[in-house]
CSV table of C-alpha atoms and ligand atoms in Angstrom, one decimal:
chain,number,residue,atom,x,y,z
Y,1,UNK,CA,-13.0,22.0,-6.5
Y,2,UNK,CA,-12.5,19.7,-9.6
Y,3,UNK,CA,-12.6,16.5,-9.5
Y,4,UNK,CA,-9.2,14.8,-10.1
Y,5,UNK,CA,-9.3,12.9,-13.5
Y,6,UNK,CA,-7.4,9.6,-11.5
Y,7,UNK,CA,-10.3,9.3,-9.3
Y,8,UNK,CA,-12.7,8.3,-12.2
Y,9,UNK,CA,-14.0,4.8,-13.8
Y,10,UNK,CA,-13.6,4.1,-16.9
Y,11,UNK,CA,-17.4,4.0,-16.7
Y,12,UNK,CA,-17.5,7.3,-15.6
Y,13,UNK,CA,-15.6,9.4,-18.5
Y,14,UNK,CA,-16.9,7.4,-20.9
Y,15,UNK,CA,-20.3,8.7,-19.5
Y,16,UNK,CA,-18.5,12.6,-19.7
Y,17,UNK,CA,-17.3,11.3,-23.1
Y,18,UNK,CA,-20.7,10.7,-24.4
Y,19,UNK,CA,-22.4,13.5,-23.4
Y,20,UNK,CA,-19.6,15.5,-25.3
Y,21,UNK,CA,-19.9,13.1,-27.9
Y,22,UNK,CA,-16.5,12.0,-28.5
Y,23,UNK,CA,-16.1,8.5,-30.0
Y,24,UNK,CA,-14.9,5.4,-28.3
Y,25,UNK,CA,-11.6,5.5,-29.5
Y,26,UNK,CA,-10.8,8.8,-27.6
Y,27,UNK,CA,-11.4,7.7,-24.0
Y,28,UNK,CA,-8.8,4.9,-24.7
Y,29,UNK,CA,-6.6,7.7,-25.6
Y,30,UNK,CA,-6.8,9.5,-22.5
Y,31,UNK,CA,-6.3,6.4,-20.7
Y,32,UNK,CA,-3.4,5.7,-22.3
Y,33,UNK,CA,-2.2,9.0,-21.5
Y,34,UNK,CA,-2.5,8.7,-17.7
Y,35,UNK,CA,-2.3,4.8,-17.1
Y,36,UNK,CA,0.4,4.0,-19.8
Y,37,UNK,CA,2.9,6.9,-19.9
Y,38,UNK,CA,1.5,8.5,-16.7
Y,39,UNK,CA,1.7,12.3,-17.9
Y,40,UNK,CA,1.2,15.5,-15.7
Y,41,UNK,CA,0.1,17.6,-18.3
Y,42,UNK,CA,-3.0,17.9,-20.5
Y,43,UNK,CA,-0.5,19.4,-23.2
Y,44,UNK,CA,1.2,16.3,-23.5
Y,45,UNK,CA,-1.2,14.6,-24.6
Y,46,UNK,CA,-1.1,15.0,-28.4
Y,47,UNK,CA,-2.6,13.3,-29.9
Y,48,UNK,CA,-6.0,14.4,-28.3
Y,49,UNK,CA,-7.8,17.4,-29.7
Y,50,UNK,CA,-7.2,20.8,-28.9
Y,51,UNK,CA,-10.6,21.1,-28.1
Y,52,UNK,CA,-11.2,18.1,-26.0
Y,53,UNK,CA,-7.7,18.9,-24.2
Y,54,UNK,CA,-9.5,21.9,-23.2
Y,55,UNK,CA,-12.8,20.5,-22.2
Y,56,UNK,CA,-11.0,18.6,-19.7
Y,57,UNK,CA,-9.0,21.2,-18.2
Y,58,UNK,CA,-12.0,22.4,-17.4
Y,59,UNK,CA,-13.7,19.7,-16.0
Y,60,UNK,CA,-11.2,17.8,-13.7
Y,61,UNK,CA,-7.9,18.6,-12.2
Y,62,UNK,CA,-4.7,16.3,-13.6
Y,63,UNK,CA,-2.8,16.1,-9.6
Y,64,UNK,CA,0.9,14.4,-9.3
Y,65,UNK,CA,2.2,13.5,-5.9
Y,66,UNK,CA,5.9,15.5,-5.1
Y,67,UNK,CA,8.1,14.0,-4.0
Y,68,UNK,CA,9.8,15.7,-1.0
Y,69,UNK,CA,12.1,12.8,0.3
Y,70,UNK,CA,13.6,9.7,-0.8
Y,71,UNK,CA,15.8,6.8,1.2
Y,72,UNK,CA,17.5,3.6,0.0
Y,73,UNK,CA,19.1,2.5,-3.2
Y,74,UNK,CA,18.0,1.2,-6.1
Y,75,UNK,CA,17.5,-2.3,-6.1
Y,76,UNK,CA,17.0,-2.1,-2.1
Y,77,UNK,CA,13.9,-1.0,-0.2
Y,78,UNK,CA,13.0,2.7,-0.9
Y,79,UNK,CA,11.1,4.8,0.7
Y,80,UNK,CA,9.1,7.7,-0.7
Y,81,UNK,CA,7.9,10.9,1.3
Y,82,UNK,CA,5.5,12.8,-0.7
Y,83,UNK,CA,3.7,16.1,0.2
Y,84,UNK,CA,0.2,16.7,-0.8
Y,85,UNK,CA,-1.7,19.9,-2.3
Y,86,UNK,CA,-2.2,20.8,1.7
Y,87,UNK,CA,1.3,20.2,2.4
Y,88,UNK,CA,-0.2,17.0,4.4
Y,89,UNK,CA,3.4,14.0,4.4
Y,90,UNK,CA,2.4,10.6,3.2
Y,91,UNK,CA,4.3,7.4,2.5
Y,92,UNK,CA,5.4,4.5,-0.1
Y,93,UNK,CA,7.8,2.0,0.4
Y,94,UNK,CA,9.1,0.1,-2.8
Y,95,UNK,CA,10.1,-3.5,-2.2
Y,96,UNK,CA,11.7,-5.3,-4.9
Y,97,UNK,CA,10.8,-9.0,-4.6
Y,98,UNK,CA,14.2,-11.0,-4.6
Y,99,UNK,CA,17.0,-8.0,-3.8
Y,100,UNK,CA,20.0,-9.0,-6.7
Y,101,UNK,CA,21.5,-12.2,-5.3
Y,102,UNK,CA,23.2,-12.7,-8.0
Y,103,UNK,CA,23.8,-9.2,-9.3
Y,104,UNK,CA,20.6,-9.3,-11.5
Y,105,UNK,CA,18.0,-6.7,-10.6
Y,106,UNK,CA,14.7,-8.0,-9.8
Y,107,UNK,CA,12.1,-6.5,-11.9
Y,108,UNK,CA,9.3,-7.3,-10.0
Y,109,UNK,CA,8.4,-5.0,-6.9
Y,110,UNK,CA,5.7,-4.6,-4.3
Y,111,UNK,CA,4.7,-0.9,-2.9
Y,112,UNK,CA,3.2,-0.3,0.4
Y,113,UNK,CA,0.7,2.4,-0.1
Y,114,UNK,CA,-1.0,4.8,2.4
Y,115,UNK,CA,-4.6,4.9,2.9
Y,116,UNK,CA,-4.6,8.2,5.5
Y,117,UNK,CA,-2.7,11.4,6.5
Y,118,UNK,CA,-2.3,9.7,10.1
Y,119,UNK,CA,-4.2,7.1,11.6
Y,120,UNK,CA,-7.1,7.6,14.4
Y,121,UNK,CA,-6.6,3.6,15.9
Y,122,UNK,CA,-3.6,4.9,18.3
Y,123,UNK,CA,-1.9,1.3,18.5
Y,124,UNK,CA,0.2,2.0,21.0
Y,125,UNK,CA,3.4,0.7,19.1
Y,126,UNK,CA,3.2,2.8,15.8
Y,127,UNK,CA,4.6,6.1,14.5
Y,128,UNK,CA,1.2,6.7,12.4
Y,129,UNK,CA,-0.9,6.7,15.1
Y,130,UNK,CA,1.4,9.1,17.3
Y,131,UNK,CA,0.2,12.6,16.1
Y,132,UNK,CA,-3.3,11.6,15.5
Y,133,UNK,CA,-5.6,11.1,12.4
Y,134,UNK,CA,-5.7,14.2,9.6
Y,135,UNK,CA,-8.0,13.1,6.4
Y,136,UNK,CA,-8.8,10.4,4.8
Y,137,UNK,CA,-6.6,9.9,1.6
Y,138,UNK,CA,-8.4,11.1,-1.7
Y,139,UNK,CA,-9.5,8.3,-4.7
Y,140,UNK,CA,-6.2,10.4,-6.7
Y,141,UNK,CA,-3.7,10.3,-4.3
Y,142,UNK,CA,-4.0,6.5,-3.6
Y,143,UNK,CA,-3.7,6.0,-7.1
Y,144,UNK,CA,-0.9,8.2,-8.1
Y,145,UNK,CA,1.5,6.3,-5.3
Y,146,UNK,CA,1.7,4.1,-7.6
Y,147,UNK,CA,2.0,6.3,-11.0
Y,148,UNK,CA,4.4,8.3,-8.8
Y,149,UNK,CA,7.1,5.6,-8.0
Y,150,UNK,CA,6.6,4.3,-11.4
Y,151,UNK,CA,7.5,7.9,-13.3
Y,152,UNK,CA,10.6,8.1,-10.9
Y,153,UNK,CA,11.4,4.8,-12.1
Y,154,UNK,CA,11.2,5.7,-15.4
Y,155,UNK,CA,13.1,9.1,-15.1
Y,156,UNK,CA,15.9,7.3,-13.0
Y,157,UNK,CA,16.1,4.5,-16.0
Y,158,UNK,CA,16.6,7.3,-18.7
Y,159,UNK,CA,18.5,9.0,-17.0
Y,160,UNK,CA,21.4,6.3,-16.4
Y,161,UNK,CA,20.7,5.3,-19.8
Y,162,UNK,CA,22.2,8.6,-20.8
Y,163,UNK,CA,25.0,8.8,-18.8
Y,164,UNK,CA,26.0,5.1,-19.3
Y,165,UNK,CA,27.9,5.2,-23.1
Y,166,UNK,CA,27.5,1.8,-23.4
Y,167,UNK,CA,24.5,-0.7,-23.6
Y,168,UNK,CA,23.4,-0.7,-19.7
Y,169,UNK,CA,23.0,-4.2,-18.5
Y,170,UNK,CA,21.8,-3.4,-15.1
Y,171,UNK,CA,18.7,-1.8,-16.3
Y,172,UNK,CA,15.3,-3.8,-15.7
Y,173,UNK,CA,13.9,-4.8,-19.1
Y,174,UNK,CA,11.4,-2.5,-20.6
Y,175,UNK,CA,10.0,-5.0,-23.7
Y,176,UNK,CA,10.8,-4.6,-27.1
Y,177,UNK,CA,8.4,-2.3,-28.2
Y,178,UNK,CA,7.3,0.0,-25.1
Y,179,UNK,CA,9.3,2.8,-24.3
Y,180,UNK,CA,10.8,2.6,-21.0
Y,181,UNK,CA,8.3,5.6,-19.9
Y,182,UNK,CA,5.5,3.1,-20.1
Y,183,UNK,CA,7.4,-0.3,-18.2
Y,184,UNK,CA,5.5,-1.3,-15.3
Y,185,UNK,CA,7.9,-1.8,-12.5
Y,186,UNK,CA,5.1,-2.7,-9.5
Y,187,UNK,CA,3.5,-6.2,-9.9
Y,188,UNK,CA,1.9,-6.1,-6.2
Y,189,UNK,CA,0.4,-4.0,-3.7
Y,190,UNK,CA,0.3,-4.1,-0.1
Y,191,UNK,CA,-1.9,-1.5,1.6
Y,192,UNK,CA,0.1,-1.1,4.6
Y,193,UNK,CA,1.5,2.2,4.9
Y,194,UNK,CA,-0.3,4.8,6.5
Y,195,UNK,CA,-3.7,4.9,8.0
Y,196,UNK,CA,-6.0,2.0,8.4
Y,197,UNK,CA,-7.3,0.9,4.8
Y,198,UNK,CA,-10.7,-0.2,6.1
Y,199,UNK,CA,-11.8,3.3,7.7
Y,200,UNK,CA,-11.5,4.8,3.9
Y,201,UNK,CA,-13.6,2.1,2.4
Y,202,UNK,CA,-15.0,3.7,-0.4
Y,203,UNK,CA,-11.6,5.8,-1.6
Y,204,UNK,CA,-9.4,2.5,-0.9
Y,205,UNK,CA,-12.3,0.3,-3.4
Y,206,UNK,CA,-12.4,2.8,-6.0
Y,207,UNK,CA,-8.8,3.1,-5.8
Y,208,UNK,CA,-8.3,-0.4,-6.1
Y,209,UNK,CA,-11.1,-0.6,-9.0
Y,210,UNK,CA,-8.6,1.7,-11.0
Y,211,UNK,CA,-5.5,0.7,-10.2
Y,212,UNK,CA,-6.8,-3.0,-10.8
Y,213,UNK,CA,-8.2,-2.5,-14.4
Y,214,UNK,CA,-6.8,-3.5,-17.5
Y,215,UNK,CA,-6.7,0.2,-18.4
Y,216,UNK,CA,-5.5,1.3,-15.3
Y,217,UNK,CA,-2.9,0.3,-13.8
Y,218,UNK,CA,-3.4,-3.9,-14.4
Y,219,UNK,CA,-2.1,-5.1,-11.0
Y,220,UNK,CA,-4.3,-8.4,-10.1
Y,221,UNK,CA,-6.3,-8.3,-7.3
Y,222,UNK,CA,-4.6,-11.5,-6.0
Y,223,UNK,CA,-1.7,-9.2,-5.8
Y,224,UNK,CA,-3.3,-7.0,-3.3
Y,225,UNK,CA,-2.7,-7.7,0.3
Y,226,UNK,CA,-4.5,-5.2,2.7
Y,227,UNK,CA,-3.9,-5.3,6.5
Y,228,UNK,CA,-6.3,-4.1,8.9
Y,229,UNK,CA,-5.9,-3.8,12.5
Y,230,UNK,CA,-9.4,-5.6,12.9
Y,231,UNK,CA,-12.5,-3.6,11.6
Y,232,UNK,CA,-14.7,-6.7,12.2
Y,233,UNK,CA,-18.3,-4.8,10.4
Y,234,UNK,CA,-15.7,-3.7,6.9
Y,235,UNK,CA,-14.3,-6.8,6.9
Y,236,UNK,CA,-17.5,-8.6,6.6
Y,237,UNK,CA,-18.4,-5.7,3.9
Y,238,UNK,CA,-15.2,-6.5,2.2
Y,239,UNK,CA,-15.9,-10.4,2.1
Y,240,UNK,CA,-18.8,-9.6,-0.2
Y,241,UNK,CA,-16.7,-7.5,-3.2
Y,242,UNK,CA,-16.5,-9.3,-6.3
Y,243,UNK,CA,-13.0,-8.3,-6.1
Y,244,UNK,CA,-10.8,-10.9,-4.7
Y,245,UNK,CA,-8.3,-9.4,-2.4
Y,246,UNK,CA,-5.6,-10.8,0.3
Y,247,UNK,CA,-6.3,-9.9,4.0
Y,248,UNK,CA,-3.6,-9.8,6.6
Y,249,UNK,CA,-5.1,-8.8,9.9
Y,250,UNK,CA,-2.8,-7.0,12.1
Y,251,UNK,CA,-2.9,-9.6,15.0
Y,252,UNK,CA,0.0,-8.7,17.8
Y,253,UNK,CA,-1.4,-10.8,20.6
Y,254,UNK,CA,-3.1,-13.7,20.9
Y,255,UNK,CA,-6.3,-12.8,23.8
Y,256,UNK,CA,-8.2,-9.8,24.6
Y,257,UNK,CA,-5.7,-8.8,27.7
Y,258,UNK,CA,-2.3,-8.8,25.3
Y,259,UNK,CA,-4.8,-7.1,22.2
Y,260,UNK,CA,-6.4,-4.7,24.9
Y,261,UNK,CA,-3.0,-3.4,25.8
Y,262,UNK,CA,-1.6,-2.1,22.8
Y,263,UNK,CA,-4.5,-1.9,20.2
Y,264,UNK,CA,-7.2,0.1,21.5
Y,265,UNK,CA,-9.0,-1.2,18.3
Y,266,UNK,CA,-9.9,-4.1,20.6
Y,267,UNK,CA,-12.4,-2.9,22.7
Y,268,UNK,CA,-14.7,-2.1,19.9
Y,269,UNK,CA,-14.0,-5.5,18.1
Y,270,UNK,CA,-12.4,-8.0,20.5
Y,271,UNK,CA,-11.5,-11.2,19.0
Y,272,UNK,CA,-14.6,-13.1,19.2
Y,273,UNK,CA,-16.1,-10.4,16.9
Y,274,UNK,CA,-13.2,-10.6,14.3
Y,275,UNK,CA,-12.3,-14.1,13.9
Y,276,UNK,CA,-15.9,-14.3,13.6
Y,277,UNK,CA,-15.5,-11.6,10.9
Y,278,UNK,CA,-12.3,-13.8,9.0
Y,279,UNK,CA,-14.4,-16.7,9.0
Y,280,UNK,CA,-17.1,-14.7,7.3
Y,281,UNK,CA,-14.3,-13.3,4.8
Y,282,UNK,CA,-12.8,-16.8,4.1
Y,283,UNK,CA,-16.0,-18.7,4.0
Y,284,UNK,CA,-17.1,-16.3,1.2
Y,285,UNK,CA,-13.9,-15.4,-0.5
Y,286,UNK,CA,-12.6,-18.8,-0.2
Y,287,UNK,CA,-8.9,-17.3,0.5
Y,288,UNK,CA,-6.2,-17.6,3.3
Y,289,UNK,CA,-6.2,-14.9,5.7
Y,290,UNK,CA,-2.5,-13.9,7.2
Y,291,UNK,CA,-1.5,-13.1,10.3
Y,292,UNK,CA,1.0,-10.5,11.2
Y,293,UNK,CA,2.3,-10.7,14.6
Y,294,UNK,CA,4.9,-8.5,15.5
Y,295,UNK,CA,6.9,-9.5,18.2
Y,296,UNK,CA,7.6,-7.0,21.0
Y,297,UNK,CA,9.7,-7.7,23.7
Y,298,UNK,CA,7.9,-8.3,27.3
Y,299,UNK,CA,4.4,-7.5,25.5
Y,300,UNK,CA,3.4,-10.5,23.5
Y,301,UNK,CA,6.5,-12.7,22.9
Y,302,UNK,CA,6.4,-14.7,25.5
Y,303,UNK,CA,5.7,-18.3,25.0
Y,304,UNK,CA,2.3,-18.4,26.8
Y,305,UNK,CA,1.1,-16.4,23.8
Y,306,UNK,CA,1.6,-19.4,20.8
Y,307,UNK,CA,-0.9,-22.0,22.5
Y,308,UNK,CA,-3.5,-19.4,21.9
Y,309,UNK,CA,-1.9,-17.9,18.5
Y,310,UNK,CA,-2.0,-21.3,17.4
Y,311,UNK,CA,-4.9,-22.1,17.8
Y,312,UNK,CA,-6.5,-18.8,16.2
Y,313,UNK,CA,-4.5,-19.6,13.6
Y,314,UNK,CA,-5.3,-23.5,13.4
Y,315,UNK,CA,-8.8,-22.3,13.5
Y,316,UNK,CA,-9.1,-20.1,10.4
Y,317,UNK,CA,-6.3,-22.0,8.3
Y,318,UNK,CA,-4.2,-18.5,8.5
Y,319,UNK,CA,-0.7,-18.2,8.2
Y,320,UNK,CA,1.3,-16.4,10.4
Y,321,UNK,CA,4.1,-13.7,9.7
Y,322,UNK,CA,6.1,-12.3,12.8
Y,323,UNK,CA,7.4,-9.3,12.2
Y,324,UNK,CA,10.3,-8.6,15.1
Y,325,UNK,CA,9.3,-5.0,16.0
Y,326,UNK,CA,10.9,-1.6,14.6
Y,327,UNK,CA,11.6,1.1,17.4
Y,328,UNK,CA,10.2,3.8,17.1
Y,329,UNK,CA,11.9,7.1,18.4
Y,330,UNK,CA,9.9,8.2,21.3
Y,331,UNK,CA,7.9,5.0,22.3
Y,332,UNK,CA,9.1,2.5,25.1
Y,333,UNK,CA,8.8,-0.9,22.9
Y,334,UNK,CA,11.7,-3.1,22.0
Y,335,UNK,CA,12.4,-5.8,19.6
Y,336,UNK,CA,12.9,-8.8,21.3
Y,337,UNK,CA,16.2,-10.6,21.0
Y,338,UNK,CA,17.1,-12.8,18.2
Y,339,UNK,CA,17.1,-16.0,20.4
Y,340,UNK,CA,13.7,-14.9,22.0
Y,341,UNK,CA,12.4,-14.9,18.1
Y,342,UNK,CA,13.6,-17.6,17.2
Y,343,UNK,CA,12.2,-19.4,20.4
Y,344,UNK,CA,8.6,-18.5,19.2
Y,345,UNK,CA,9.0,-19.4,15.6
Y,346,UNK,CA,9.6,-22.7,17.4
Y,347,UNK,CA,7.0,-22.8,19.4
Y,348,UNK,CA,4.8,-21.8,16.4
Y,349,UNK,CA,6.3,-24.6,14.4
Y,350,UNK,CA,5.6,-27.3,16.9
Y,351,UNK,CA,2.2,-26.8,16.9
Y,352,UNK,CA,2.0,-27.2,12.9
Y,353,UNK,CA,1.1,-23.3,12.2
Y,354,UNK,CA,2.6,-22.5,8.8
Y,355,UNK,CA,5.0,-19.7,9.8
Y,356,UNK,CA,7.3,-17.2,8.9
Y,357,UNK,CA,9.7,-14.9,10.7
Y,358,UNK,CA,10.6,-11.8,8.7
Y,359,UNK,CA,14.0,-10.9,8.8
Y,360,UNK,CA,13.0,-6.9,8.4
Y,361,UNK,CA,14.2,-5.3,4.7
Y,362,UNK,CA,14.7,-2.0,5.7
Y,363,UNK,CA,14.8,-1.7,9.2
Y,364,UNK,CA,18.0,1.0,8.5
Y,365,UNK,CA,15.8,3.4,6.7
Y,366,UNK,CA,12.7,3.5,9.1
Y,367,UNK,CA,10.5,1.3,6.8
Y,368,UNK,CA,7.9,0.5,9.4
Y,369,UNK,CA,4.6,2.6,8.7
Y,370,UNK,CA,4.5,6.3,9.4
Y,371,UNK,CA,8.3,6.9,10.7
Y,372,UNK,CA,9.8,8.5,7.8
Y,373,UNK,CA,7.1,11.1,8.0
Y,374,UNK,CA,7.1,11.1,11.7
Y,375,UNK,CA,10.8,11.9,11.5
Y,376,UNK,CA,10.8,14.5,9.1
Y,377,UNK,CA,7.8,16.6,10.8
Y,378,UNK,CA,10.1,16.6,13.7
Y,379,UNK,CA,12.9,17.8,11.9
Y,380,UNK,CA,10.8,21.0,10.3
Y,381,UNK,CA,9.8,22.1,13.3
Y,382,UNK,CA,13.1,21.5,15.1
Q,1,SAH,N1,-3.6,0.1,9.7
Q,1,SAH,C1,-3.3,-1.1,9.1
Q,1,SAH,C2,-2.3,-1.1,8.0
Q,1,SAH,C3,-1.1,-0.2,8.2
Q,1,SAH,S1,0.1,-0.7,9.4
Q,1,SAH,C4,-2.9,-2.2,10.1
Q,1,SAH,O1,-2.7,-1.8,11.2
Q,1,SAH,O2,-2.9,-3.3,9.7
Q,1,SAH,C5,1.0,-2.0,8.6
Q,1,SAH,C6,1.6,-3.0,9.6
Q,1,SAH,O3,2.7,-2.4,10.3
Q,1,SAH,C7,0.6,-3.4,10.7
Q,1,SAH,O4,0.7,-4.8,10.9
Q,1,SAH,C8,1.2,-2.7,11.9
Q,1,SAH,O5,0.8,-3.3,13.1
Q,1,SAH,C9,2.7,-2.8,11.6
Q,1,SAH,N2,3.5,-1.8,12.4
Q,1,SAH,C10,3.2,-0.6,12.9
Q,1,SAH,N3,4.2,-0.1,13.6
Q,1,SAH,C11,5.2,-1.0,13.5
Q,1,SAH,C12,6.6,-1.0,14.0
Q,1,SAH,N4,7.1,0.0,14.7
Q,1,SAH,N5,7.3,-2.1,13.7
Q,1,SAH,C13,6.8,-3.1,13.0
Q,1,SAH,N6,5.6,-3.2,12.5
Q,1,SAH,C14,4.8,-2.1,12.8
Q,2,SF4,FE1,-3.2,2.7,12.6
Q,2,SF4,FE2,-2.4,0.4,11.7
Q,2,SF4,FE3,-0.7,2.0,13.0
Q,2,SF4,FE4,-2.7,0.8,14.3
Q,2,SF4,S1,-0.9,-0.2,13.3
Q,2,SF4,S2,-2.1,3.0,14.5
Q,2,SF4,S3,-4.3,0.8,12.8
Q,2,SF4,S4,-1.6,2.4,11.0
């Protein structure tokens, strides 16, 4: 099999463009090509020698993800299904950062990637885990969630352009000089869809490498969030990247008994093992660490749990984000009421933990990891 051209350095085509000694000039050109205007063909790309175009066809494959399934609105949070080259279902959500409170579109979005077709740490609460772990997610296909929602952008902006007579005023701003193919619509990333980004290492860094570069696709690393449900040993690994990334650590309960019960994650590392781990990450990455909590009823909202989440989070400076839990069809959890919520925020607050309670965008169109998928699987073999 090829290699995919999106899962390559910089480094490493300008090595391939050495040894077929092409100048300098040409590598930026192919960059261009995939990075800037995101093309799916090698014929596209003009401006390239015949020649060249060729010797690339035959060296690496040029993959797209397709997009089988689409929910939301523009200008909401959207969720993308997109089937791989095995047919495998993965997942991107598209956030946009301040929905139009005042009828002006935000132009600045986060996407929620995928890592894995499943996920193999079975948390007992969540849709990815429920039909077990497939395959690790490919360098290429991490990359092109990104290029993917971003060429549907683009297509979706030209195409109301043309059917719009007038000027449109509702579309994002593209610049004055790029064509609206090459806007960048995603200014952050949070690697929380599918899978567990720290068991696919390697694939997530490189990924990250690219999609980080000036050449690539230029989102900061300070606007890269990953979650993991607690791989104390990559964590640790992680804390010693000269990239800077955020970490959230999927929390959910406070002690081993609450953790035990729903994350089976927990017996390998129990909490000794990974705040030891976040102290590591913040003592050599000098960065806050969040919490996410999400709050299930009669599992780990009750108010015995904040003395102890308090002080895990007093202890590592973290922040803490409770998520008030999605159902998911099939499982026995609950969200807890709003009053019950609201009664830990408070308890939170008291003991001087910086603390948010998400009020969930896109709890309508199953935007919790793995459901959309989950959903439509069901539906195919129905
Ligand atoms: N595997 C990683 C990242 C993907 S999950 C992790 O676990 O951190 C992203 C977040 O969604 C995690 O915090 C996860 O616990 C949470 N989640 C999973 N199922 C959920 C549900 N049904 N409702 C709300 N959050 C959920
Ligand atoms: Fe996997 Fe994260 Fe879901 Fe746990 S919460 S099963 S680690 S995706």
């Amino acid at each position: 099999m090829l290699a995919d051209i999106k899962s390559q350095t910089a480094e490493e085509l300008q090595a391939q463009f050495r040894l077929w000694q092409q100048p300098a000039y040409r590598l930026w050109q192919l960059l261009e090509w995939l990075y800037a205007h995101r093309s799916t063909s090698w014929d596209a790309m003009t401006n390239l020698p015949k020649a060249l175009r060729g010797q690339l066809r035959t060296h690496y494959s040029l993959g797209a993800l397709e997009l089988l399934r689409k929910q939301g609105s523009r200008d909401t949070t959207q969720k993308f299904l997109w089937r791989l080259k095995d047919h495998s279902l993965i997942e991107s959500v598209l956030i946009p950062a301040s929905p139009s409170l005042y009828g002006e579109p935000s132009d600045r979005h986060t996407l929620c990637v995928s890592t894995q077709v499943g996920c193999a740490y079975g948390c007992r609460f969540c849709a990815s885990g429920l039909e077990g772990f497939k395959r690790n997610l490919r360098v290429e296909e991490i990359v092109e969630q990104v290029l993917a929602v971003e060429r549907w952008n683009a297509q979706e902006s030209s195409r109301s352009q043309v059917e719009s007579s007038k000027p449109d005023a509702t579309q994002p701003a593209t610049g004055n000089s790029q064509p609206a193919t090459d806007h960048r619509l995603i200014s952050n990333l949070v690697i929380m869809g599918m899978g567990e980004p720290l068991a696919n290492y390697d694939n997530l860094l490189k990924a990250l490498k690219i999609l980080n570069a000036p050449w690539g696709a230029g989102i900061g690393a300070r606007k890269i969030t990953l979650s993991t449900s607690g791989l104390a040993p990559q964590i640790r690994k992680l804390a010693d990247e000269p990239l800077q990334f955020r970490l959230a650590i999927s929390l959910h309960g406070a002690t081993d008994v609450v953790r035990d019960r729903i994350m089976p994650v927990n017996r390998k590392y129990p909490l000794r093992e990974l705040v030891a781990a976040c102290d590591y990450y913040q003592h050599k990455q000098g960065r806050m660490i969040t919490f996410e909590y999400i709050l299930i009823a009669g599992v780990n909202d009750g108010l015995e749990q904040a003395g102890p989440l308090a002080a895990l989070a007093r202890r590592l400076s973290a922040k803490v984000n409770l998520i008030p839990y999605n159902t998911v069809q099939g499982l026995p959890w609950e969200r807890p009421s709003e009053q019950a919520q609201e009664a830990f925020l408070k308890a939170l607050q008291k003991q001087k933990v910086t603390v948010t309670l998400r009020r969930e965008k896109g709890h309508d169109i199953d935007a919790a990891c793995g459901q959309l998928r989950l959903r439509t699987e069901r539906e195919m073999v129905a």
